[in-house]
Coordinates of C-alpha atoms in Angstrom, one line a residue:
Q1 CA 16.6 -7.5 -20.2
E2 CA 16.8 -6.6 -23.9
M3 CA 13.6 -8.6 -24.6
L4 CA 11.8 -6.8 -21.7
N5 CA 12.9 -3.4 -23.1
D6 CA 11.6 -4.3 -26.6
K7 CA 8.3 -5.4 -25.2
N8 CA 7.9 -2.2 -23.2
K9 CA 8.6 -0.1 -26.3
A10 CA 6.0 -2.0 -28.3
I11 CA 3.4 -1.5 -25.5
T12 CA 4.1 2.2 -25.4
K13 CA 3.6 2.5 -29.2
L14 CA 0.3 0.5 -29.0
E15 CA -1.1 2.4 -26.1
A16 CA -0.6 5.8 -27.9
G17 CA -3.4 4.9 -30.4
R18 CA -6.0 3.7 -28.0
F19 CA -9.1 5.5 -26.6
D20 CA -8.7 3.7 -23.2
A21 CA -5.0 4.6 -22.9
R22 CA -4.0 5.8 -19.4
P23 CA -3.5 9.6 -19.4
L24 CA -1.3 10.9 -16.7
N25 CA -3.6 13.7 -15.7
D26 CA -2.9 12.8 -12.0
S27 CA 0.8 12.4 -11.4
R28 CA 0.1 10.2 -8.3
F29 CA -0.7 7.3 -10.6
G30 CA 2.9 7.4 -11.7
N31 CA 4.0 6.6 -8.1
V32 CA 2.0 3.4 -8.0
V33 CA 2.8 -0.1 -9.2
A34 CA 1.0 -3.5 -9.4
V35 CA 2.8 -6.2 -7.6
Y36 CA 2.4 -9.8 -8.8
V37 CA 3.4 -12.9 -7.0
A38 CA 3.7 -15.5 -9.7
A39 CA 3.4 -18.6 -7.5
N40 CA -0.3 -18.0 -6.8
K41 CA -1.1 -15.2 -9.3
A42 CA -1.7 -12.9 -6.4
L43 CA -2.0 -9.2 -7.0
G44 CA -1.1 -6.4 -4.6
S45 CA -0.2 -2.7 -4.7
G46 CA 3.0 -0.8 -4.0
F47 CA 4.5 2.7 -4.6
F48 CA 7.9 4.2 -5.1
V49 CA 9.6 5.7 -2.0
A50 CA 12.9 6.1 -3.8
P51 CA 13.7 6.1 -7.6
D52 CA 14.5 2.4 -7.5
V53 CA 12.7 1.2 -4.3
V54 CA 9.0 0.3 -3.9
L55 CA 7.1 -0.1 -0.6
T56 CA 4.3 -2.6 -0.2
N57 CA 2.8 -4.8 2.5
W58 CA 4.7 -7.8 3.9
H59 CA 1.6 -10.0 3.4
V60 CA 1.8 -9.3 -0.4
V61 CA 5.3 -10.7 -0.7
E62 CA 5.7 -12.8 2.5
D63 CA 8.7 -15.1 1.8
K64 CA 9.0 -14.4 -1.9
P65 CA 12.6 -13.2 -2.8
F66 CA 11.6 -11.7 -6.2
V67 CA 8.3 -10.3 -7.6
E68 CA 7.1 -9.0 -10.9
M69 CA 5.6 -5.5 -11.2
K70 CA 3.7 -3.3 -13.7
M71 CA 3.8 0.5 -13.8
Y72 CA 1.0 2.8 -14.8
D73 CA 2.3 3.2 -18.3
K74 CA 2.1 -0.6 -18.6
Q75 CA 5.8 -1.1 -18.6
E76 CA 6.7 -4.4 -16.9
T77 CA 9.6 -4.8 -14.5
F78 CA 10.8 -6.9 -11.6
G79 CA 12.4 -6.5 -8.2
K80 CA 14.1 -8.1 -5.2
V81 CA 12.7 -7.9 -1.7
I82 CA 15.3 -6.3 0.5
A83 CA 13.6 -5.5 3.8
K84 CA 10.5 -6.7 5.8
D85 CA 8.7 -5.9 9.0
V86 CA 6.0 -8.4 9.9
R87 CA 4.6 -6.4 12.8
L88 CA 4.1 -3.3 10.6
D89 CA 3.2 -5.4 7.6
L90 CA 5.7 -3.5 5.4
A91 CA 8.3 -4.6 2.9
L92 CA 10.7 -2.9 0.5
I93 CA 11.5 -4.0 -3.1
K94 CA 14.6 -3.0 -5.0
V95 CA 13.3 -2.4 -8.5
Q96 CA 15.0 -2.8 -11.9
T97 CA 13.1 0.2 -13.4
R98 CA 13.2 3.7 -12.0
G99 CA 10.0 5.5 -11.0
R100 CA 8.7 8.6 -9.3
P101 CA 8.9 8.6 -5.5
V102 CA 5.9 9.8 -3.4
R103 CA 6.1 12.7 -0.9
F104 CA 5.0 12.0 2.6
Y105 CA 2.7 14.1 4.9
S106 CA 4.8 15.6 7.6
D107 CA 2.5 17.4 10.1
K108 CA 2.3 15.9 13.6
T109 CA -1.5 15.8 13.6
L110 CA -4.0 14.6 10.9
D111 CA -7.4 16.3 11.0
L112 CA -10.4 14.0 11.2
G113 CA -12.8 14.3 8.3
K114 CA -10.2 15.3 5.8
T115 CA -10.7 13.8 2.3
V116 CA -8.2 11.0 1.4
E117 CA -7.8 8.8 -1.7
A118 CA -6.5 5.3 -2.2
I119 CA -4.9 4.2 -5.5
G120 CA -4.5 0.5 -6.1
H121 CA -5.9 -2.5 -7.9
P122 CA -9.2 -3.6 -6.1
R123 CA -10.1 -7.1 -7.1
G124 CA -7.7 -6.9 -10.0
L125 CA -9.0 -3.7 -11.5
E126 CA -5.7 -2.1 -12.0
F127 CA -4.9 1.5 -11.1
S128 CA -8.3 2.5 -9.6
I129 CA -8.8 5.4 -7.3
T130 CA -11.3 5.6 -4.5
R131 CA -12.2 8.4 -2.0
G132 CA -13.2 8.7 1.6
V133 CA -12.3 10.6 4.8
V134 CA -9.9 10.2 7.8
S135 CA -12.2 8.6 10.3
A136 CA -9.7 8.2 13.2
V137 CA -6.1 7.7 14.1
R138 CA -5.7 4.8 16.5
R139 CA -3.4 2.1 17.7
H140 CA -4.3 -1.6 17.2
P141 CA -2.4 -4.8 17.7
S142 CA -0.5 -6.1 14.7
I143 CA -2.7 -8.3 12.6
N144 CA 0.2 -10.5 11.6
L145 CA 1.4 -11.6 15.0
S146 CA -0.5 -14.3 16.8
G147 CA -2.4 -12.9 19.8
G148 CA -1.4 -9.3 18.8
G149 CA 2.2 -9.8 20.0
G150 CA 4.6 -6.9 19.9
K151 CA 4.0 -3.2 20.1
D152 CA 0.7 -1.9 18.8
V153 CA 0.7 -0.4 15.3
L154 CA -0.6 3.2 14.7
Y155 CA -3.2 3.2 11.9
V156 CA -5.2 5.8 9.9
Q157 CA -8.8 4.6 10.0
T158 CA -10.7 5.5 6.9
D159 CA -14.0 4.8 5.1
T160 CA -12.2 4.9 1.8
P161 CA -13.3 1.8 -0.2
T162 CA -10.5 -0.7 -0.3
N163 CA -10.7 -4.4 -1.4
P164 CA -8.3 -7.3 -2.1
G165 CA -5.8 -5.8 -4.5
N166 CA -5.4 -2.5 -2.6
S167 CA -2.9 -4.0 -0.1
G168 CA 0.4 -2.0 0.0
G169 CA -1.0 0.9 -2.0
P170 CA -0.8 4.6 -0.8
L171 CA -3.5 6.5 1.0
F172 CA -3.2 10.1 -0.2
L173 CA -4.1 13.4 1.5
G174 CA -3.8 15.7 -1.5
D175 CA -0.4 14.8 -3.0
R176 CA 1.1 13.5 0.2
V177 CA 1.0 9.9 1.5
V178 CA -0.6 9.5 5.0
G179 CA -0.7 5.7 5.1
V180 CA -0.2 2.3 3.5
N181 CA -3.5 0.5 2.9
T182 CA -3.3 -2.8 4.8
W183 CA -6.5 -4.3 6.2
G184 CA -10.2 -3.8 6.8
L185 CA -13.2 -5.5 8.5
K186 CA -15.1 -7.8 6.2
K187 CA -18.1 -6.2 4.6
D188 CA -20.5 -8.7 6.1
T189 CA -19.3 -7.5 9.5
A190 CA -19.1 -3.7 9.1
E191 CA -18.9 -1.0 6.4
G192 CA -16.3 1.6 6.0
L193 CA -13.8 0.3 8.5
N194 CA -10.5 0.2 6.7
F195 CA -7.0 0.8 8.0
A196 CA -3.7 2.1 6.6
V197 CA -0.3 2.0 8.4
H198 CA 0.2 5.6 9.7
Y199 CA 2.9 7.6 8.0
S200 CA 4.9 8.0 11.1
E201 CA 5.3 4.2 11.3
V202 CA 6.2 4.1 7.6
L203 CA 8.8 6.8 7.9
E204 CA 10.5 5.1 10.9
F205 CA 10.6 1.8 8.9
L206 CA 12.1 3.6 5.9
S207 CA 14.7 5.4 8.0
E208 CA 15.8 2.1 9.5
H209 CA 15.9 0.0 6.3
L210 CA 16.6 2.4 3.5
P211 CA 20.1 3.9 3.7
G212 CA 20.1 7.6 2.8
F213 CA 16.4 8.1 3.3
Q214 CA 16.0 11.8 4.2
A215 CA 12.7 11.9 6.2
Q216 CA 13.2 12.4 9.9
A217 CA 10.7 9.9 11.3
E218 CA 11.3 10.8 14.9
E219 CA 9.9 14.3 14.2
R220 CA 6.7 13.0 12.7
K221 CA 5.4 10.9 15.5
A222 CA 1.6 11.3 15.6
E223 CA 0.3 12.8 18.8
Q224 CA -3.4 12.6 18.0
L225 CA -5.1 9.5 19.1
T226 CA -8.9 9.1 19.0
D227 CA -10.6 7.4 21.9
A228 CA -13.0 4.7 21.1
A229 CA -15.0 1.9 22.6
P230 CA -13.0 -1.2 23.2
S231 CA -12.6 -3.1 20.0
P232 CA -13.1 -6.8 19.5
S233 CA -10.2 -9.2 19.7
F234 CA -9.0 -9.6 16.1
S235 CA -6.8 -12.1 14.4
R236 CA -5.3 -12.2 11.0
S237 CA -7.5 -13.8 8.3
P238 CA -5.9 -17.1 7.4
S239 CA -6.8 -16.7 3.7
P240 CA -3.9 -16.3 1.3
V241 CA -3.1 -13.1 -0.5
S242 CA -5.5 -13.0 -3.5
P243 CA -7.5 -10.5 -5.6
L244 CA -10.5 -12.8 -5.0
P245 CA -12.9 -12.5 -2.1
L246 CA -11.7 -14.1 1.1
A247 CA -13.8 -16.8 2.9
V248 CA -16.8 -15.5 4.9
T249 CA -16.4 -15.9 8.6
S250 CA -19.0 -15.6 11.3
S251 CA -16.9 -13.6 13.7
P252 CA -15.5 -10.1 13.2
R253 CA -11.9 -10.1 12.0
P254 CA -9.7 -8.0 9.8
R255 CA -8.9 -9.1 6.3
A256 CA -5.6 -8.1 4.9
W257 CA -6.3 -6.5 1.6
A258 CA -4.0 -7.8 -1.2

């Protein structure tokens, strides 16, 4: 721990004199972390939901008990996975370093066409921001359960560009989180079809697994569902969590961004 503190102090001093240092002109970047899984050098995203707890995707951590993380100011830290939900593709990490928690959107409806932004690490390009709109709010079978088992998951559909490395990162409407970026259709299949776990699902997960969490998830259930033509039968991409492109497939299927 002492060695880590000394390293972080040295990094802070070095960054102060660089032209490419990261200014905190947008406080939302301070909510976000990079999540590393050392075994296969995978990279995903996460964000603080409590001063010492980070939320990410289950497929980022899977069965790993501990992960390494990096904060926006380049401080390095680590954490222990304390809760998981495979159906929702969510996981909680107890973090050694304290951070700034996000605020969640709380209205019962989410207007289509609203501008939203994703912060994450697409293809390893750490702490990048992309922008799009809310395309729809719809239910879809869980991409982690074979045959879509279990209750369907409510997602925010968006054309915000997301790529491997964005998994587990926040989807912001202004300064409020409306979703957790999770998966999208492969670019050779369709453009701009990306999905984030809806904030109502996230709040319910946090209320169940994070003692003392204040949000009342039951009051934030989304009532707006957008009708659409029947969607193809999707299955989880078998490719591992990786900041590199996943294997090209001939049939439409979601890819879990990581």
